[in-house]
XYZ file of C-alpha atoms in Angstrom:
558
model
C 103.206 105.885 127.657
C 101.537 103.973 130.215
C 99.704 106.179 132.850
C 96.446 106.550 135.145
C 94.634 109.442 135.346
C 96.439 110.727 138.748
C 99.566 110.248 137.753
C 98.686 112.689 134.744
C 97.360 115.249 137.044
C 100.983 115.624 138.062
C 102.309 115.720 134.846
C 105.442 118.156 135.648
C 107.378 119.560 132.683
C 110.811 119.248 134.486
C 110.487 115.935 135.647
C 108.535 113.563 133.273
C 109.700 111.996 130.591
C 109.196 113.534 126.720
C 112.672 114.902 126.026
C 114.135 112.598 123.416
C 117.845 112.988 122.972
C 120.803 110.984 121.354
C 123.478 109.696 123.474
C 127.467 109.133 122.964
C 126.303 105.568 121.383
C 124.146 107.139 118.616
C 120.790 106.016 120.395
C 117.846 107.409 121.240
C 116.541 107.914 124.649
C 113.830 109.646 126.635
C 114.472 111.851 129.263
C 113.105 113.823 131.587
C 114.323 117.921 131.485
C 116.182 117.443 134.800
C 117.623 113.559 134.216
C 119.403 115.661 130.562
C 120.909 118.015 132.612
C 122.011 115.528 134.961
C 122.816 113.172 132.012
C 123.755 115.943 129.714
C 127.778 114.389 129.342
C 126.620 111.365 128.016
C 123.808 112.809 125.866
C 125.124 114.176 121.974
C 122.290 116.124 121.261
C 118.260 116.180 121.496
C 116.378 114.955 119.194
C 113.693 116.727 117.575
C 112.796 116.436 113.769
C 110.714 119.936 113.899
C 113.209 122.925 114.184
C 111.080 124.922 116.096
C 110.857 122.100 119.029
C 114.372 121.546 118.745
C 114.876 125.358 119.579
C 112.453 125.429 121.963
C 113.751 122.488 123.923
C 117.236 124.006 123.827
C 115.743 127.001 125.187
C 113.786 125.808 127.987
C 117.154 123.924 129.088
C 119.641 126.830 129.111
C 116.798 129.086 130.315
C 116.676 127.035 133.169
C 120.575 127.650 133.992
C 120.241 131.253 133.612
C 117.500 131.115 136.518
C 119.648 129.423 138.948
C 122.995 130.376 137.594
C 124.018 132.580 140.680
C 123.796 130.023 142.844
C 126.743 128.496 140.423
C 129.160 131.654 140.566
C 127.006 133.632 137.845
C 126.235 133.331 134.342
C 130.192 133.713 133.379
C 131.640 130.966 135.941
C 128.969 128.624 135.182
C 129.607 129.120 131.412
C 133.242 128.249 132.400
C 132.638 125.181 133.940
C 129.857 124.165 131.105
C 132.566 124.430 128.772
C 134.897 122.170 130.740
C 132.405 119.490 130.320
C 131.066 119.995 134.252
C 127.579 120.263 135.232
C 127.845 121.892 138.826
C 125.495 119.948 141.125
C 124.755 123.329 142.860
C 123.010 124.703 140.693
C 120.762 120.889 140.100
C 119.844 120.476 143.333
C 118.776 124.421 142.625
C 116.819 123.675 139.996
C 115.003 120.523 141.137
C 114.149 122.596 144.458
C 111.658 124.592 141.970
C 110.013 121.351 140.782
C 106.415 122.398 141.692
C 106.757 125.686 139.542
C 106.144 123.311 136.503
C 103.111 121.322 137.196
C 101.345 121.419 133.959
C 98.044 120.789 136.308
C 98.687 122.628 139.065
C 95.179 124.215 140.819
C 97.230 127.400 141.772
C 100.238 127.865 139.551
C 100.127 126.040 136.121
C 103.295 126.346 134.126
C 102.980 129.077 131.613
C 99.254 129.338 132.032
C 96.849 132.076 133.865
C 94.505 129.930 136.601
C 92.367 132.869 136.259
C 90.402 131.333 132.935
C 89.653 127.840 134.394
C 85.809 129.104 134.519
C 85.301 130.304 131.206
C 82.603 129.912 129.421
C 82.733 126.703 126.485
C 82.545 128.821 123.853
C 85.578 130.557 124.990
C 87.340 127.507 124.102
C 89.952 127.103 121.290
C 91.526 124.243 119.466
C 94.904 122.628 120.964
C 96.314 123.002 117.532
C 96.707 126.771 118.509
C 99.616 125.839 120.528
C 101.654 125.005 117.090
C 101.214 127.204 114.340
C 101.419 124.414 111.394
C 97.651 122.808 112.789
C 95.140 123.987 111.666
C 93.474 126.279 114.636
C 90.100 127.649 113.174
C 91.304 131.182 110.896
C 94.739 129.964 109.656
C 93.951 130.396 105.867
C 96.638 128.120 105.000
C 94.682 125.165 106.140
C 91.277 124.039 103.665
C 89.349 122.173 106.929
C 88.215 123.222 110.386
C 85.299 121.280 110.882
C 87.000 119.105 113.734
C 89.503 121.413 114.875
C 87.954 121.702 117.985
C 88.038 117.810 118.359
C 92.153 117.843 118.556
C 93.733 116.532 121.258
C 97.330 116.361 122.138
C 99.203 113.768 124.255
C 101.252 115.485 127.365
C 104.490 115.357 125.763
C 103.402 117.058 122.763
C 101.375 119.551 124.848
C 104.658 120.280 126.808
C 106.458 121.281 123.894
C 103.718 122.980 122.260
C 103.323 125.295 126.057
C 107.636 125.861 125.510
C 107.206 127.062 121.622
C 104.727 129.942 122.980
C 107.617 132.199 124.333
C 109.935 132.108 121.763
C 107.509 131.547 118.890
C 104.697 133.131 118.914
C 103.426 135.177 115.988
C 101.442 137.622 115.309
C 97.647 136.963 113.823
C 93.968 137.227 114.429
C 92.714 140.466 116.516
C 95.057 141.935 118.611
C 97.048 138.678 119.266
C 100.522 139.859 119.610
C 104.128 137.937 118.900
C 106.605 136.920 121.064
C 108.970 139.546 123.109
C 111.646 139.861 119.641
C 108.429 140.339 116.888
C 109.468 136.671 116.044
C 109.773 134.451 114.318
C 113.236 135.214 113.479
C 116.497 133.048 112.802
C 118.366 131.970 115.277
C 121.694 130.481 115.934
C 122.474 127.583 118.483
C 126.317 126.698 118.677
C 127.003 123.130 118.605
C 129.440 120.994 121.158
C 130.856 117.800 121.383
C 128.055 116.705 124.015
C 124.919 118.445 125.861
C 127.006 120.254 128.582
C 129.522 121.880 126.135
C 126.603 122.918 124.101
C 124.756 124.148 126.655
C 128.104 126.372 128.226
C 128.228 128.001 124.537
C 124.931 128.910 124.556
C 124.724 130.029 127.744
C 126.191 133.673 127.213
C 126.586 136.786 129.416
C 123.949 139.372 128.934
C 123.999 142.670 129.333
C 121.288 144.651 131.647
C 119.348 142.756 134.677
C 118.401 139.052 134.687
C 114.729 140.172 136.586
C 112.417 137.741 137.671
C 111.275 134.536 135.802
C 107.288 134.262 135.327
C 106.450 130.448 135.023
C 102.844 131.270 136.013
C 99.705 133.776 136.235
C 98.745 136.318 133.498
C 101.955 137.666 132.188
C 102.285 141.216 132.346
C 105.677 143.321 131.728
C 107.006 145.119 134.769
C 107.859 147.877 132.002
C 107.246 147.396 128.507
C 109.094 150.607 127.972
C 111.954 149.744 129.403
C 114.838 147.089 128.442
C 113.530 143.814 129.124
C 115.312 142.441 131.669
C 116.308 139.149 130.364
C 115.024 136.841 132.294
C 111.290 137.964 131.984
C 112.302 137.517 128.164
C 112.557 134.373 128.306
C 109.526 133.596 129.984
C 107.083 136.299 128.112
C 104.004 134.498 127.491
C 102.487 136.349 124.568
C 98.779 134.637 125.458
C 96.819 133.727 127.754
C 96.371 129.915 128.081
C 94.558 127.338 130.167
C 94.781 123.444 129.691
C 91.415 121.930 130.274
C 91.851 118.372 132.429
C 93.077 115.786 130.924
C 91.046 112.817 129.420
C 92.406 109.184 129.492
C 93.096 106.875 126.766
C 93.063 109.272 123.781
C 94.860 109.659 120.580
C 97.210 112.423 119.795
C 96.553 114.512 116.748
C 99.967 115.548 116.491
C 102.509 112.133 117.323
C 99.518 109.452 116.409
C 100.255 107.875 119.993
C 97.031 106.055 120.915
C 95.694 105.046 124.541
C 97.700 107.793 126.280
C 96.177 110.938 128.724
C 95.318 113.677 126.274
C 94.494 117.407 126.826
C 92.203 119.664 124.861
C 90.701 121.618 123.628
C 92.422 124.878 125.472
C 91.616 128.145 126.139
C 94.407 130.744 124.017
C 93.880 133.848 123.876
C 95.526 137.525 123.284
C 97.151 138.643 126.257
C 96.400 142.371 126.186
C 99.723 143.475 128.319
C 102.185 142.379 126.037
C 100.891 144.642 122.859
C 103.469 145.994 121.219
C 103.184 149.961 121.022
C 102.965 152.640 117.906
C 103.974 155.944 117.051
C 101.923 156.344 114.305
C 101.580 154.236 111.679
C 104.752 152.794 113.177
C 105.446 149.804 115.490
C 108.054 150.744 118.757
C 110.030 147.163 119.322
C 110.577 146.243 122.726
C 113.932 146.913 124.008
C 115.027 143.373 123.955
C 117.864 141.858 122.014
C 117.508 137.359 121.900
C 120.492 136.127 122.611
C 120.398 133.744 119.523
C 118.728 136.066 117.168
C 120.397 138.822 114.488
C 120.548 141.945 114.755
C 121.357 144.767 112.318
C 123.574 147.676 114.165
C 121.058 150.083 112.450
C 117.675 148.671 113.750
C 118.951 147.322 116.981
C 115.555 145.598 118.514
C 113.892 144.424 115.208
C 115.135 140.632 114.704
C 115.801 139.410 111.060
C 113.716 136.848 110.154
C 112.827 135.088 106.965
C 109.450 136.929 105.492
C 109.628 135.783 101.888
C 108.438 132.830 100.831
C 109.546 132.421 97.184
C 113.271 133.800 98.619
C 112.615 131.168 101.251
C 112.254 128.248 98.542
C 115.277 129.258 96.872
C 117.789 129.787 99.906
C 118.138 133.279 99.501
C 116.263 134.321 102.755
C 119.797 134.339 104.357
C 121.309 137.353 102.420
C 119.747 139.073 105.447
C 122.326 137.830 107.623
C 124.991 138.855 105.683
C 125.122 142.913 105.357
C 127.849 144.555 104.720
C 132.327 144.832 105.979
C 130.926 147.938 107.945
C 127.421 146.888 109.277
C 127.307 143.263 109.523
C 123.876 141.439 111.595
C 124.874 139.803 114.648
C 123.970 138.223 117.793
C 124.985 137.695 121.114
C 125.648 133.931 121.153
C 127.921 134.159 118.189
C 129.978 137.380 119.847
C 130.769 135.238 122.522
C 131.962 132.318 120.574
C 134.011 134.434 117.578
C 135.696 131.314 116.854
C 133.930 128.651 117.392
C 133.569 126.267 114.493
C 129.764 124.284 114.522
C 126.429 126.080 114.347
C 123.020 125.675 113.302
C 120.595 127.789 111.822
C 117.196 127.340 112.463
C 114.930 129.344 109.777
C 110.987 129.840 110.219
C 109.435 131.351 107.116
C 106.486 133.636 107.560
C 105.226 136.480 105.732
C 105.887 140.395 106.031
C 102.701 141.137 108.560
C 104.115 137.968 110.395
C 101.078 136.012 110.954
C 101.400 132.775 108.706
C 103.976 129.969 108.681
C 104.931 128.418 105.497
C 107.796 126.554 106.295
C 110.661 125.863 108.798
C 113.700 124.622 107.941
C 117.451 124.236 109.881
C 121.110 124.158 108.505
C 124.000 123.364 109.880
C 127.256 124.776 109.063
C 131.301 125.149 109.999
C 130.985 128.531 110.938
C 128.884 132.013 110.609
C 131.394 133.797 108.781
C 130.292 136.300 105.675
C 132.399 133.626 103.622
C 130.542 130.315 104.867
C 126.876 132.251 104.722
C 127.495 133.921 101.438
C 128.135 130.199 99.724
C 124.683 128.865 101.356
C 122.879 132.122 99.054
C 122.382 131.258 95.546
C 124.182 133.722 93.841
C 121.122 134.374 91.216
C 117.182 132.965 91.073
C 117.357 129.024 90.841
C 116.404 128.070 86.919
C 113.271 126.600 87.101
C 111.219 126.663 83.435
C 107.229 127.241 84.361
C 104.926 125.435 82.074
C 101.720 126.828 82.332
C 100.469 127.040 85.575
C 100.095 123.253 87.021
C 104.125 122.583 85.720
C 103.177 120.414 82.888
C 102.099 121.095 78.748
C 98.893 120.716 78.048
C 97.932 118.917 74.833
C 98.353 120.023 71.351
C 95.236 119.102 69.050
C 96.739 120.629 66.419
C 99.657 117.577 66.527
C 97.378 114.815 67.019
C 99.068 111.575 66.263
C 97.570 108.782 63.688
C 98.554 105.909 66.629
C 96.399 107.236 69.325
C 93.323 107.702 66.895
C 94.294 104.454 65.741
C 94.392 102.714 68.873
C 91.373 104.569 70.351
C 88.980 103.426 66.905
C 90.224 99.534 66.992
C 89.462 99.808 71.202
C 85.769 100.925 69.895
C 85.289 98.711 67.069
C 86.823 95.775 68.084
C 86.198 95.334 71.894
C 82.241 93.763 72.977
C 80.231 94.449 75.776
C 81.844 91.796 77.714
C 85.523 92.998 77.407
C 84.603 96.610 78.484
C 82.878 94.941 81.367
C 86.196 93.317 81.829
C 88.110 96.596 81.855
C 85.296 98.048 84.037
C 86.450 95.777 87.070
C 90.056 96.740 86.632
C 89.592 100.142 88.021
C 92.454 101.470 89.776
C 94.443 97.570 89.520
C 98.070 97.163 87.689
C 97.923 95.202 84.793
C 99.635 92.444 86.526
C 96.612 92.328 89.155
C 94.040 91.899 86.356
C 95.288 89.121 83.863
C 91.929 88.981 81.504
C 91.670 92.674 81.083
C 95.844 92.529 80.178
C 94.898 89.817 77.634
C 92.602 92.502 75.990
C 95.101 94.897 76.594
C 97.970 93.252 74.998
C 95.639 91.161 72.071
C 94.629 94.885 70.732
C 97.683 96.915 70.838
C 100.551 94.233 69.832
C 98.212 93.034 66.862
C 98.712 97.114 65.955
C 102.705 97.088 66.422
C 102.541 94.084 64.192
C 101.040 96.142 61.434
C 103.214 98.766 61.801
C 101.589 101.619 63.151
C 103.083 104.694 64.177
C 102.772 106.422 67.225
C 100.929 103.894 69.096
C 100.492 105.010 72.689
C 102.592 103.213 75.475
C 101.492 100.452 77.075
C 100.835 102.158 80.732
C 98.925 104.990 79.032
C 96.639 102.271 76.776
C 95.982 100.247 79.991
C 94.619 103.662 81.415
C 92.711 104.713 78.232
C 91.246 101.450 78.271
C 90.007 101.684 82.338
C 88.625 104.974 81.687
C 86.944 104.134 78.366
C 85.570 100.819 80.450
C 83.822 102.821 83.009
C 81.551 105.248 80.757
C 78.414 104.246 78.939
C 78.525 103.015 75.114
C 77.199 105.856 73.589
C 80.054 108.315 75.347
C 82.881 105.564 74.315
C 82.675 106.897 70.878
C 84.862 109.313 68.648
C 83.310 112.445 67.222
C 84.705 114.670 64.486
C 84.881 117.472 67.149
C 85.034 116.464 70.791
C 85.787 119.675 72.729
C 86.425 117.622 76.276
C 89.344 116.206 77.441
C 89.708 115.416 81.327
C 93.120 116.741 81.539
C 92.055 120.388 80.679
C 90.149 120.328 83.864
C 92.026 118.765 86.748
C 92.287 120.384 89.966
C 95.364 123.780 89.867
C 96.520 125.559 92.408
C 98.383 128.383 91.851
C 100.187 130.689 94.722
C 100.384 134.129 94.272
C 103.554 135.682 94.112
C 104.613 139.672 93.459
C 105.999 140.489 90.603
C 103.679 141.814 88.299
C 101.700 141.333 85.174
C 102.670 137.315 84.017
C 104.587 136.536 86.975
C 104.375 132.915 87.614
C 104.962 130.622 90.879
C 107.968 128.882 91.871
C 105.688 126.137 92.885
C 103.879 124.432 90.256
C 101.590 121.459 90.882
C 102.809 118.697 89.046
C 101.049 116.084 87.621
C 99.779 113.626 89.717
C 100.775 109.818 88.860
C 98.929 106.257 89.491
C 95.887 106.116 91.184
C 95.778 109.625 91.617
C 95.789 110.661 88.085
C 93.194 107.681 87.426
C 91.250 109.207 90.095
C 91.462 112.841 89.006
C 90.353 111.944 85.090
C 87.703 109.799 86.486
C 86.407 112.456 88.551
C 86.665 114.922 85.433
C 84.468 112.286 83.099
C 81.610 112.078 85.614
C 81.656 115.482 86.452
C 81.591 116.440 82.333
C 78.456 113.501 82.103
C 76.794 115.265 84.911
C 76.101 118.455 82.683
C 72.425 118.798 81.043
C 74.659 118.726 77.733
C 77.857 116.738 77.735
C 80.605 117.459 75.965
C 81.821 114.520 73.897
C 84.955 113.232 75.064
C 88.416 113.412 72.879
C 89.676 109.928 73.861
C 92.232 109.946 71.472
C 93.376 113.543 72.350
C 93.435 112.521 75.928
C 95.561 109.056 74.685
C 97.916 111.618 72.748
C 98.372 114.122 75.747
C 98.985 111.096 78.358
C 101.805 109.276 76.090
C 103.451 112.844 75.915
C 103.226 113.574 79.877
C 103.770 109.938 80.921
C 105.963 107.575 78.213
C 109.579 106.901 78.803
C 111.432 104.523 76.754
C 111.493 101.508 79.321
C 107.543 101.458 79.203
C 107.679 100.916 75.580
């Protein structure tokens, strides 16, 4: 993206270019907002790998149509001819007549932003990862850095998309910041058509109450937040308070990786005290607001399922939810208005119960929304999965030690000078195929032991390793002791996520055991850390050989 520093000033979220779609001929273009509605025949579908900017994108676009669908016969005649594949021009020329409302720089109105922060003090400012809630922003616990979160920057496209996600994804978090209008994130439901229009005609659905008054810009505040939302302030609640700083040129986008294009950050983001959702008690009121897309159950009417489980999340079960029962079954609006329409996808954020943290997102696509279809997509019982201790892998057995590896590790020792472990020493981290004297070694040592007949030898992958390792430690700790107590394996890095369940419940999520360099690396890091001590524990190299063949051999290594 080539542009100067006025002509990203105007950047204008309707009429520049970021929207990527794919056309009839299976290729991808860029377009602006207005050029896919215009183009929105020719155009199969947009383009977006992350789930939560394809929604979003969606959204902006049919929002859009419900804003100027009067001047287009209404919401139902403009469904109508959506449907037939027609895009009235009415209601485009209606549409591009707004085209100031969404300047993203504007001095007086900036789209989805309050002008009223612009003087606010620096340390008022926030990180642009805010905007998406899988950067890391400063308190999410769920990322380990935030030393140079204030340094992100974002190009204008992705700053665009991360301004649309605020409205219908905002979540909860930090103090006082509240979520979007429908407590979100929930799952929603986009129909799919043969091209843009039809899609956009089945998603564009009558809704009941009044359609109110879009708010593109200023500080958002409800004109009764006790009332039913009417539904066009809905789609434009801005849950925050944000304001884009100026744009600086020739950056490099934390997000995309473009370099040398306009970038903006950091922002101000902050809790937008009008849009706090009220208690009675201990309990929270929901607004009076049903999404369009989202499911409902006929006994909580306003409280949007959503997936808030992560380990049901990981095994597919999250959608049970959406299932209920023959005389209370979840629905929502989008998929009452198309009762028979075959071609739908789910798009499935995963937070947690308090609804402040995003572990994954995740979209499916499927024939229809039936009880049938969506009961086949739930696993019918907990995925088999066998935990083995608590990185996913056995740790060694001293009581089994094998004669091969003791073997092997004693000839290394006795037979090997000070020149051939200097050898191995400079093959740190190299294949064998990159080092050809240390191979020699290699191969001179453990084929003169297969030709005697020894049992057990390690494999050759797991000797070449042994050999590296043993290479890179002084003389007098490349020995074998009657009882070493330290192998590196025992201490490598775990992680473990909680999970309910109670006493010995275990993770779905074991760490497995990392392979190449990145093992080397990890036992590497264990031996100096272990020769750091004022008292080292001697090393078991031939219980580490042992437990390596047994984690790493397969028969084609032999």
């Amino acid at each position: 993206m080539t542009m100067n520093s006025q002509d990203a000033l105007d950047w204008n979220v309707l009429t520049n270019q970021w929207l990527k779609v794919t056309d009839l001929n299976a290729e991808i273009r860029v377009y602006s907002p207005l050029e896919g509605l215009k183009r929105s025949s020719t155009i199969r579908c947009i383009a977006a790998a992350n789930p939560l900017d394809l929604f979003a994108s969606y959204r902006f676009l049919v929002t859009l149509l419900y804003w100027k669908a009067d001047v287009g016969g209404g919401v139902h005649q403009l469904r109508k001819s959506l449907l037939r594949g027609e895009m009235p021009r009415i209601v485009l020329d209606a549409i591009e007549a707004e085209t100031s409302a969404f300047r993203l720089f504007d001095g007086q109105s900036p789209f989805l932003q309050d002008p009223l922060l612009k003087n606010m003090k620096k340390q008022y400012w926030k990180s642009a990862g805010s905007l998406f809630a899988e950067l890391a922003c400063g308190t999410n616990i769920a990322h380990f850095h935030h030393g140079d979160d204030i340094a992100m920057r974002l190009c204008l496209p992705c700053a665009t998309i991360g301004m649309l996600r605020i409205v219908p994804w905002t979540q909860a978090g930090g103090a006082g910041l509240s979520p979007a209008v429908h407590n979100a994130p929930p799952i929603v439901a986009m129909a799919i058509g043969e091209n843009l229009t039809v899609m956009l005609g089945l998603n564009l659905v009558e809704l009941r109450g009044k359609a109110g008054e879009a708010r593109w810009s200023g500080h958002f505040k409800p004109s009764d937040g006790h009332a039913a939302i009417p539904y066009m302030e809905a789609f434009t609640w801005n849950p925050r308070r944000v304001y884009l700083r100026s744009v600086e040129a020739n950056g490099i986008c934390w997000r995309c990786g473009c370099h040398e294009v306009p970038v903006v950050g950091p922002v101000f983001y902050a809790k937008n005290e009008n849009t706090q959702l009220t208690k009675k008690g201990r309990k929270t009121i929901p607004f009076i607001w049903q999404d369009p897309s989202a499911f409902y159950d006929p006994d909580a009417p306003y409280v949007a399922i959503k997936s808030y489980d992560e380990e049901f999340s990981a095994r597919g079960r999250d959608l049970i939810g959406l299932i209920g029962s023959k005389d209370a079954r979840p629905t929502a609006a989008v998929l009452q208005s198309n009762i028979k329409h075959h071609g739908w996808r789910l798009v499935v954020p995963c937070t947690n119960p308090a609804n402040n943290k995003t572990y994954d997102h995740r979209q499916l696509e499927v024939a229809s929304l039936s009880s049938d279809v969506l009961r086949d997509l739930v696993p019918a019982a907990p995925l088999p999965w066998r935990q083995q201790e608590v990185d996913g892998w056995t740790s060694r057995n001293a009581a089994r030690l094998p004669n091969g590896a003791t073997v092997f590790v004693q000839s290394a020792i006795r037979l090997l000078t000070h020149a051939d472990w200097t050898v191995l020493a400079c093959a740190a981290y190299r294949p064998m195929h990159e080092s050809p004297a240390a191979f020699d070694l290699l191969s001179g040592l453990l084929w003169a032991l297969r030709g005697r007949k020894v049992s057990r030898l390690p494999s050759r992958n797991v000797a070449w390793l042994i050999l590296k390792l043993m290479g890179a430690v002084p003389s007098d700790v490349r020995v074998l002791r009657h009882k070493s107590t330290f192998c590196p394996l025992d201490v490598l890095p775990k992680r473990q996520l909680e999970r309910r369940g109670g006493r010995g419940a275990r993770s779905p999520y074991p760490v497995s055991l990392p392979r190449g360099p990145r093992l080397e690396a990890a036992l590497r890091s264990a031996i100096a850390e272990n020769m750091r001590k004022r008292t080292p524990e001697p090393i078991d190299w031939a219980g580490l050989c042992c437990a390596l063949d047994e984690l790493l051999s397969q028969k084609q290594n032999r």
